[in-house]
Structures are given as structure tokens and as C-alpha cells.
mmCIF file with all atom_site columns, C-alpha atoms and ligand atoms in Angstrom:
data_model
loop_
_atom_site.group_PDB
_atom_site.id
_atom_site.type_symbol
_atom_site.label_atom_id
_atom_site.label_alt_id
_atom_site.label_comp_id
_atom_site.label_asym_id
_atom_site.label_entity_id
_atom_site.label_seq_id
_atom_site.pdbx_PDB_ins_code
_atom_site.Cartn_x
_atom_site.Cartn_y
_atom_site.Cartn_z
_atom_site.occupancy
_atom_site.B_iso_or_equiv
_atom_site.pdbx_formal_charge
_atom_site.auth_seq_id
_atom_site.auth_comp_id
_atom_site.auth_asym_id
_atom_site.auth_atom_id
_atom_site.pdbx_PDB_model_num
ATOM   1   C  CA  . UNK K 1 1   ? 77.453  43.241 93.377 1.00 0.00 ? 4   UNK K CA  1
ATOM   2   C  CA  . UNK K 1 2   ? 75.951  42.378 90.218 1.00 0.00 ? 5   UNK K CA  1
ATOM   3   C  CA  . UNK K 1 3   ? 77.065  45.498 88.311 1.00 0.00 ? 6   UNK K CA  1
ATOM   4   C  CA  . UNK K 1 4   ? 80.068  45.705 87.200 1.00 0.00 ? 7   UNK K CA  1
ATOM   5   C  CA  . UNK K 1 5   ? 82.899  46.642 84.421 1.00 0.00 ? 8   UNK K CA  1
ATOM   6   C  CA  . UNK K 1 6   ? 83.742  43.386 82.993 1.00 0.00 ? 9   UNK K CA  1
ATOM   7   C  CA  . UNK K 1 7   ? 81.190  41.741 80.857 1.00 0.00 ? 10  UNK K CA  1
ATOM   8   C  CA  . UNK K 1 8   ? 81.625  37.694 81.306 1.00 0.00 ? 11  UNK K CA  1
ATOM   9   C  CA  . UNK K 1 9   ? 81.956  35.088 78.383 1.00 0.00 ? 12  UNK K CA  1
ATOM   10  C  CA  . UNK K 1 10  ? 79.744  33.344 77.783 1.00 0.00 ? 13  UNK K CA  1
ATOM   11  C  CA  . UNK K 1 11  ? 77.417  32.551 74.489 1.00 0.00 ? 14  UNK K CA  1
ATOM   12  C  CA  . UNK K 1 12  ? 74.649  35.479 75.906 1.00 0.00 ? 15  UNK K CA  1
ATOM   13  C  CA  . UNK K 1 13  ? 77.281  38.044 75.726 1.00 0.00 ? 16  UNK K CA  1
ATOM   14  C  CA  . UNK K 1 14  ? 79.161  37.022 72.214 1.00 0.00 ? 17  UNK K CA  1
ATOM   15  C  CA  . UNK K 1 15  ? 77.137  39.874 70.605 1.00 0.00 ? 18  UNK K CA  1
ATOM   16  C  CA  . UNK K 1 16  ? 78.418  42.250 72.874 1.00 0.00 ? 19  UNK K CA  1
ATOM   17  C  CA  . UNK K 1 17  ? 82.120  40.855 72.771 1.00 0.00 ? 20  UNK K CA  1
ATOM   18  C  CA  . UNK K 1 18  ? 82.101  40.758 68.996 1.00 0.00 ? 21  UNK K CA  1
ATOM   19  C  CA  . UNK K 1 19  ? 80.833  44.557 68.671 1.00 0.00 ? 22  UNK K CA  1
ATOM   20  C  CA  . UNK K 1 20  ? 83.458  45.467 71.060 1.00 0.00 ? 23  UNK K CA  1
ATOM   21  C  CA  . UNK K 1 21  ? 86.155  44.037 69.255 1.00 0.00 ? 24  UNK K CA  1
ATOM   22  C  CA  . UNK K 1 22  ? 85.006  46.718 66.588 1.00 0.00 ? 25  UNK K CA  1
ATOM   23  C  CA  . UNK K 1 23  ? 84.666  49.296 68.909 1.00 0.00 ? 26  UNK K CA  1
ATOM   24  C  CA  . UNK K 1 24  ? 81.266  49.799 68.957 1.00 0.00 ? 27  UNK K CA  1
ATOM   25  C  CA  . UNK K 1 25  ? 79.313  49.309 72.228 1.00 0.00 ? 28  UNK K CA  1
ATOM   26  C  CA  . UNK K 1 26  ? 76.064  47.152 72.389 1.00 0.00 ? 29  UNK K CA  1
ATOM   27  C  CA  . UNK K 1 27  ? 73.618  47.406 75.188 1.00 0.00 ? 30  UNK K CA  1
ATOM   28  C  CA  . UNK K 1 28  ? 70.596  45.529 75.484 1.00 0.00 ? 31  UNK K CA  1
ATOM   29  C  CA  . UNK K 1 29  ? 67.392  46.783 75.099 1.00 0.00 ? 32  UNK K CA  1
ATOM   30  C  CA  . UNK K 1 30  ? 63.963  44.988 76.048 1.00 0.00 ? 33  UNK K CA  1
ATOM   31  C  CA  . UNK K 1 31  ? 61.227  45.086 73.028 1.00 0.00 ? 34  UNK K CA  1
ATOM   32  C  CA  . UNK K 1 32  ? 58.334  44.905 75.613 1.00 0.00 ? 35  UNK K CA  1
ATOM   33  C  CA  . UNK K 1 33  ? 58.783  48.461 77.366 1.00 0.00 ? 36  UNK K CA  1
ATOM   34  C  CA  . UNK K 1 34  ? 61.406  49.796 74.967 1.00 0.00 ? 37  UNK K CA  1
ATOM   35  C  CA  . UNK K 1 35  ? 63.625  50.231 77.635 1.00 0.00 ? 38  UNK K CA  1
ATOM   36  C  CA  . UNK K 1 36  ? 67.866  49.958 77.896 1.00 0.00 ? 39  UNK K CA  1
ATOM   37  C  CA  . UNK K 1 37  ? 69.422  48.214 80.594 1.00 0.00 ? 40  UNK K CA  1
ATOM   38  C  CA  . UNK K 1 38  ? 72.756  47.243 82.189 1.00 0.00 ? 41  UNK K CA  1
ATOM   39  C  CA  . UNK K 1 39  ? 74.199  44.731 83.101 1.00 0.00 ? 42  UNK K CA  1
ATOM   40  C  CA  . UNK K 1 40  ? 73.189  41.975 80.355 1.00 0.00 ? 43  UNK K CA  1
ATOM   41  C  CA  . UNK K 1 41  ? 70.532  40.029 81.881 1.00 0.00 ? 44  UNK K CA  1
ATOM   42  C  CA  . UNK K 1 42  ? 68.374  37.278 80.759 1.00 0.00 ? 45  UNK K CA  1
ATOM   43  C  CA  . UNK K 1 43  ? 65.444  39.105 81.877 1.00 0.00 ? 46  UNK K CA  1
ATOM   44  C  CA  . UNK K 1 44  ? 64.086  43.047 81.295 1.00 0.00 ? 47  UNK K CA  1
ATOM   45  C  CA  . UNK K 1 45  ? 64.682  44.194 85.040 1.00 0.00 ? 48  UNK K CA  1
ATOM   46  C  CA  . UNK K 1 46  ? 61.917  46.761 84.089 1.00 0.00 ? 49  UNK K CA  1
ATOM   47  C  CA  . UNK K 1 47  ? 59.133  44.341 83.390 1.00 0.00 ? 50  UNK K CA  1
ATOM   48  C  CA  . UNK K 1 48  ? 60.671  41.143 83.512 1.00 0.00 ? 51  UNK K CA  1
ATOM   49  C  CA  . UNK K 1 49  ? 59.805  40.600 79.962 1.00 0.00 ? 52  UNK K CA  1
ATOM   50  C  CA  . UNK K 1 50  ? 62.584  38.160 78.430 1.00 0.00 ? 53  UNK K CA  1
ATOM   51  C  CA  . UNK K 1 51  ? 62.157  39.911 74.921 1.00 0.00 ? 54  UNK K CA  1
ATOM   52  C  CA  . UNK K 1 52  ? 65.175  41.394 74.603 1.00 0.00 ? 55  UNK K CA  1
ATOM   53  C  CA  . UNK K 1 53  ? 67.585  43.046 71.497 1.00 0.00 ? 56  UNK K CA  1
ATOM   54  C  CA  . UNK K 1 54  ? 70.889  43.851 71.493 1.00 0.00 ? 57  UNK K CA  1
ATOM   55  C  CA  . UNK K 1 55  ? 71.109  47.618 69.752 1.00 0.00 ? 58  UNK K CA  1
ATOM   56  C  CA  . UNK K 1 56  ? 74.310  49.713 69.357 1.00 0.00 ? 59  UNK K CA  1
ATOM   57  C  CA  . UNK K 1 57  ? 74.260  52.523 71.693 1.00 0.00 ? 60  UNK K CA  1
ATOM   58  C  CA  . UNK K 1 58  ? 76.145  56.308 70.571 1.00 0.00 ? 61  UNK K CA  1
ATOM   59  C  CA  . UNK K 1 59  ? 79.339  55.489 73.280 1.00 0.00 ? 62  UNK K CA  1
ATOM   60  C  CA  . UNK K 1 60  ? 78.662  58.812 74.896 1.00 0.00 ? 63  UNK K CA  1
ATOM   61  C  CA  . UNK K 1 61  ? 77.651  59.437 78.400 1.00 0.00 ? 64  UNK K CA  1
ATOM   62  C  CA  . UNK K 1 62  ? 78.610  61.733 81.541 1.00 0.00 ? 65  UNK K CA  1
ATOM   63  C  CA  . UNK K 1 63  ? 80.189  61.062 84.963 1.00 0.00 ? 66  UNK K CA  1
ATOM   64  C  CA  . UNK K 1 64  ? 77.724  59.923 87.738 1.00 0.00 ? 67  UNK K CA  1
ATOM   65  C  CA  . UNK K 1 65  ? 79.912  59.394 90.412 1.00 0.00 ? 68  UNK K CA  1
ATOM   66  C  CA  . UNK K 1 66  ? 83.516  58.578 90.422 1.00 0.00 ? 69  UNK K CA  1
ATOM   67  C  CA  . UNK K 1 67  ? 86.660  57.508 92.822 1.00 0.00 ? 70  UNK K CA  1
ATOM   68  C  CA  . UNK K 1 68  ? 89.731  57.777 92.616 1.00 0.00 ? 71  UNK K CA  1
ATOM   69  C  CA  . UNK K 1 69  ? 91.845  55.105 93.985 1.00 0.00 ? 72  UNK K CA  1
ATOM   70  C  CA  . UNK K 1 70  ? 94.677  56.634 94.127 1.00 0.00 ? 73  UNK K CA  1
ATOM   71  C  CA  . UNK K 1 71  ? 96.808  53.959 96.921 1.00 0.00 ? 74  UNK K CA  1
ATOM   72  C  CA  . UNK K 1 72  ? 97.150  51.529 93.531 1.00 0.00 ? 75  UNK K CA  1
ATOM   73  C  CA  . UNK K 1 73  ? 100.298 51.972 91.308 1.00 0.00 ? 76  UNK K CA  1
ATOM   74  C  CA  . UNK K 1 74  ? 99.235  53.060 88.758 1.00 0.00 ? 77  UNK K CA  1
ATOM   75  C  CA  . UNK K 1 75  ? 96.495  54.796 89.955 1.00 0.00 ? 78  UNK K CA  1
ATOM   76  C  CA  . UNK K 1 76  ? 93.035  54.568 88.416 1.00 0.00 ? 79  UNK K CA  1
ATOM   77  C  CA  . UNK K 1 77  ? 89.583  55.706 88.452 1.00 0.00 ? 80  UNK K CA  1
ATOM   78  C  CA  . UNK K 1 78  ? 86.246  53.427 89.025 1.00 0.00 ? 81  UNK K CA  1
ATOM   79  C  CA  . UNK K 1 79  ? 83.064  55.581 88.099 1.00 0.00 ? 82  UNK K CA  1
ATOM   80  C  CA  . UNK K 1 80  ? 79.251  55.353 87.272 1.00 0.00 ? 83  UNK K CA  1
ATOM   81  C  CA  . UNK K 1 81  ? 78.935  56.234 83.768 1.00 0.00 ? 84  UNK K CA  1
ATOM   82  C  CA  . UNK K 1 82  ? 74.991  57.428 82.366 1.00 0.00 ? 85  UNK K CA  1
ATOM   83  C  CA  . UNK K 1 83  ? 74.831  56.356 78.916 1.00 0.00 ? 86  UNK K CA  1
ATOM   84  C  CA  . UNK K 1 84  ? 72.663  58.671 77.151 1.00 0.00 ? 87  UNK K CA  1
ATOM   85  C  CA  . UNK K 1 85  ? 70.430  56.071 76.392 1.00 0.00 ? 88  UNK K CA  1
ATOM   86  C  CA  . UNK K 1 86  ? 69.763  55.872 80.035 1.00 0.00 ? 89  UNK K CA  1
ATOM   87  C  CA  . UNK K 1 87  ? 71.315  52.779 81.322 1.00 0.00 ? 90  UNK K CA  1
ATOM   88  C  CA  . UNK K 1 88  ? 74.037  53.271 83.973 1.00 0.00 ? 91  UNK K CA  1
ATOM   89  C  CA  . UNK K 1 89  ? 77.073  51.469 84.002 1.00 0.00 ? 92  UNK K CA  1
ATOM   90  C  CA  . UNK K 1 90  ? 79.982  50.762 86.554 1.00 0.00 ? 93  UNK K CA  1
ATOM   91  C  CA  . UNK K 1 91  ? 83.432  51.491 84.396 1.00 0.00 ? 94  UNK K CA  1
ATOM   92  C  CA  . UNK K 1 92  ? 86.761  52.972 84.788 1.00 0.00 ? 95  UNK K CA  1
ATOM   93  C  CA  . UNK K 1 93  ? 87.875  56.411 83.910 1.00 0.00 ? 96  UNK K CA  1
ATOM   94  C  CA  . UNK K 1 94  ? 90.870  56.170 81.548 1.00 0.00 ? 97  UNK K CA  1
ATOM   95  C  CA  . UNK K 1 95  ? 93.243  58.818 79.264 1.00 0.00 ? 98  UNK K CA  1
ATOM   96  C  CA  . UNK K 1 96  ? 92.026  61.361 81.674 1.00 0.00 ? 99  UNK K CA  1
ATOM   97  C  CA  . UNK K 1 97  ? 93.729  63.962 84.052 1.00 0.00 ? 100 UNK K CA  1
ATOM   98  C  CA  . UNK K 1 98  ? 92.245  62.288 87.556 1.00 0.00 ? 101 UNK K CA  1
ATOM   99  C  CA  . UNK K 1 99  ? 92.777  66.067 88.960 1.00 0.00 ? 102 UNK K CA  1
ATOM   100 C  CA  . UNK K 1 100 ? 90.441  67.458 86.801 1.00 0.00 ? 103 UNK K CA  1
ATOM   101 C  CA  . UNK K 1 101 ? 87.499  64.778 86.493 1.00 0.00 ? 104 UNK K CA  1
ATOM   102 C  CA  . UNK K 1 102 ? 84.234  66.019 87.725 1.00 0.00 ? 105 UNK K CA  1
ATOM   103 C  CA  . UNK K 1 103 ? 80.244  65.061 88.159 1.00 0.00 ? 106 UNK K CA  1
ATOM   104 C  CA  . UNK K 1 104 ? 78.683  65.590 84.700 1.00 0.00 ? 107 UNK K CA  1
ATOM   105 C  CA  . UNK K 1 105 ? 81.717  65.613 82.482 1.00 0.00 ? 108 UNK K CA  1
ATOM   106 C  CA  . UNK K 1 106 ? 81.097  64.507 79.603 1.00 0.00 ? 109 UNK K CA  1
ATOM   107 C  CA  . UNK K 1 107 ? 82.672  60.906 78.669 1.00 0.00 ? 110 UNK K CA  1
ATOM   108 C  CA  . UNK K 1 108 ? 83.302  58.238 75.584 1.00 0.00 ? 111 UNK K CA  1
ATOM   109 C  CA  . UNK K 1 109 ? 83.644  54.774 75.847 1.00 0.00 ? 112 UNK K CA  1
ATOM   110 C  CA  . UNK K 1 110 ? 86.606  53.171 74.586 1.00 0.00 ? 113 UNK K CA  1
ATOM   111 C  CA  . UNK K 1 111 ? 87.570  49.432 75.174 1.00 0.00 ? 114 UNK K CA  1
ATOM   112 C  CA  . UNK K 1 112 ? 90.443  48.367 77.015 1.00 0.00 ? 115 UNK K CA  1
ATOM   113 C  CA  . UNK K 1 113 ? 91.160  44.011 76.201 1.00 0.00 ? 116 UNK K CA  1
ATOM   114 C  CA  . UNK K 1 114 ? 91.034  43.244 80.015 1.00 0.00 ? 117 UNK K CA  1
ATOM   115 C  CA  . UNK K 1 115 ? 91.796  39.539 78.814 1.00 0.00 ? 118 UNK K CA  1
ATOM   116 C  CA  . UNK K 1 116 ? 92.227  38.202 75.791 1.00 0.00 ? 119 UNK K CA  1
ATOM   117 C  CA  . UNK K 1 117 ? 89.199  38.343 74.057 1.00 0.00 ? 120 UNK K CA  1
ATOM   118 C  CA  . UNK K 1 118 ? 87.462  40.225 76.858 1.00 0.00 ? 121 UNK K CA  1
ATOM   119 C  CA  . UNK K 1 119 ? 86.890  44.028 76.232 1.00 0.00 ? 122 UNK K CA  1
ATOM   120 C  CA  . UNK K 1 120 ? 85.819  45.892 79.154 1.00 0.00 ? 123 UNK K CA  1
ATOM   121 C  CA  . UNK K 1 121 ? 83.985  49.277 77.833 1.00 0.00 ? 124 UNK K CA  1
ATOM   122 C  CA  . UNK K 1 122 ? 85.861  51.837 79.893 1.00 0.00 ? 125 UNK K CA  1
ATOM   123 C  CA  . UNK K 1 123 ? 85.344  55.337 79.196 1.00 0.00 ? 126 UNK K CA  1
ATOM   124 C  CA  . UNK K 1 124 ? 87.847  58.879 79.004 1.00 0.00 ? 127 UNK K CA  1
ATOM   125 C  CA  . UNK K 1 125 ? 86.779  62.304 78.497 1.00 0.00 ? 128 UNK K CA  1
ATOM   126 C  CA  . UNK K 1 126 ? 84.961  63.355 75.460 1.00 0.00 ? 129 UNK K CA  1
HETATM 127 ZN ZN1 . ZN  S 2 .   ? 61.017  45.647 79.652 1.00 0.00 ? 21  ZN  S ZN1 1
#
């Protein structure tokens, strides 16, 4: 699994880490075929150009695909998450009625400070 919610630290990702502490979510973006992708990589998975720029994306997205794990105290919600700039991005649901979360809905990242220093970008309903 090489997708997933928690971005690692390491020097690659400070950008990211640093615009998250502001609340504002970076995704990376390859200068070759213009294209966003996630997970941070080294390399464009599109072209496998390693021309890359981190740009601020708008935070908003919709609900791919979701679960509910609902066995866990508290319970909590793991979905996929289409930015509108395309990318898709493994994340939890949070601040949301789990009842009433559906394909499509409309979501907004927020970051939750899984560690110290490490914001995860989850998301909750727009
Ligand atoms: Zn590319």
C-alpha cells in the first residue's frame, strides 16, 4: 500500500508539512504534463518526469468511496477523497454524521496533528 493518509517526514515533504501547519494543503504537481498527483513521489507517475512543483490545491473534493469502521471506539471513517484538481487521496472522514455520509458528498480538508509536527489532511463535509 503506497497510498495512504499520513504524509512521512522527511526533507521531500517539509513543503507540504509547513503549508499544513497553516492549513493550507499542497499537492504536487509535475511541470512536464501539467498533471497533479498523490502520494508525494520523487517521480511524475504520469510520465515519469522528475520535474515536479509543489502548488496549493482549493481543499475541496467529494467522497469516492468510504468505510466505516465502526468495531473501533471511537468509531471512524477511512475514505477515497477526489480532489478537484484530480488527484485522489486515501483520508479519513471527520466532524461528520457517519449515518449520513454518501458517494459524491461534497468534502473539505482539514488537518488533524496525527503526531507532533505531522498533519494528516483529513477531510469533513463541506
Ligand atoms: Zn508528468
Amino acid at each position: 500500500m503506497t497510498d495512504h493518509a499520513f504524509v512521512a517526514h522527511n526533507p521531500e515533504t517539509k513543503p507540504f508539512r509547513d503549508a499544513a501547519a497553516q492549513g493550507k494543503l499542497l499537492v504536487p504537481r509535475c511541470r512536464h504534463c501539467g498533471r497533479h498527483h498523490w502520494y508525494p513521489r520523487a517521480i511524475c507517475p504520469f510520465c515519469m518526469s522528475t520535474d515536479l512543483e509543489w502548488l496549493e490545491a482549493s481543499g475541496k473534493g467529494e467522497i469516492y468511496s468510504f468505510s466505516v469502521m465502526r468495531v473501533a471506539k471511537p468509531p471512524y471513517a477511512i475514505a477515497y477523497v477526489t480532489l478537484d484538481e484530480g488527484p485522489r487521496m486515501m483520508t479519513n472522514i471527520v466532524d461528520a454524521d457517519f449515518d449520513a455520509l454518501r458517494i459524491g458528498q461534497k468534502v473539505v480538508v482539514t488537518f488533524v496533528e496525527s503526531e507532533p509536527g505531522l498533519p494528516a489532511p483529513f477531510f469533513r463535509p463541506a
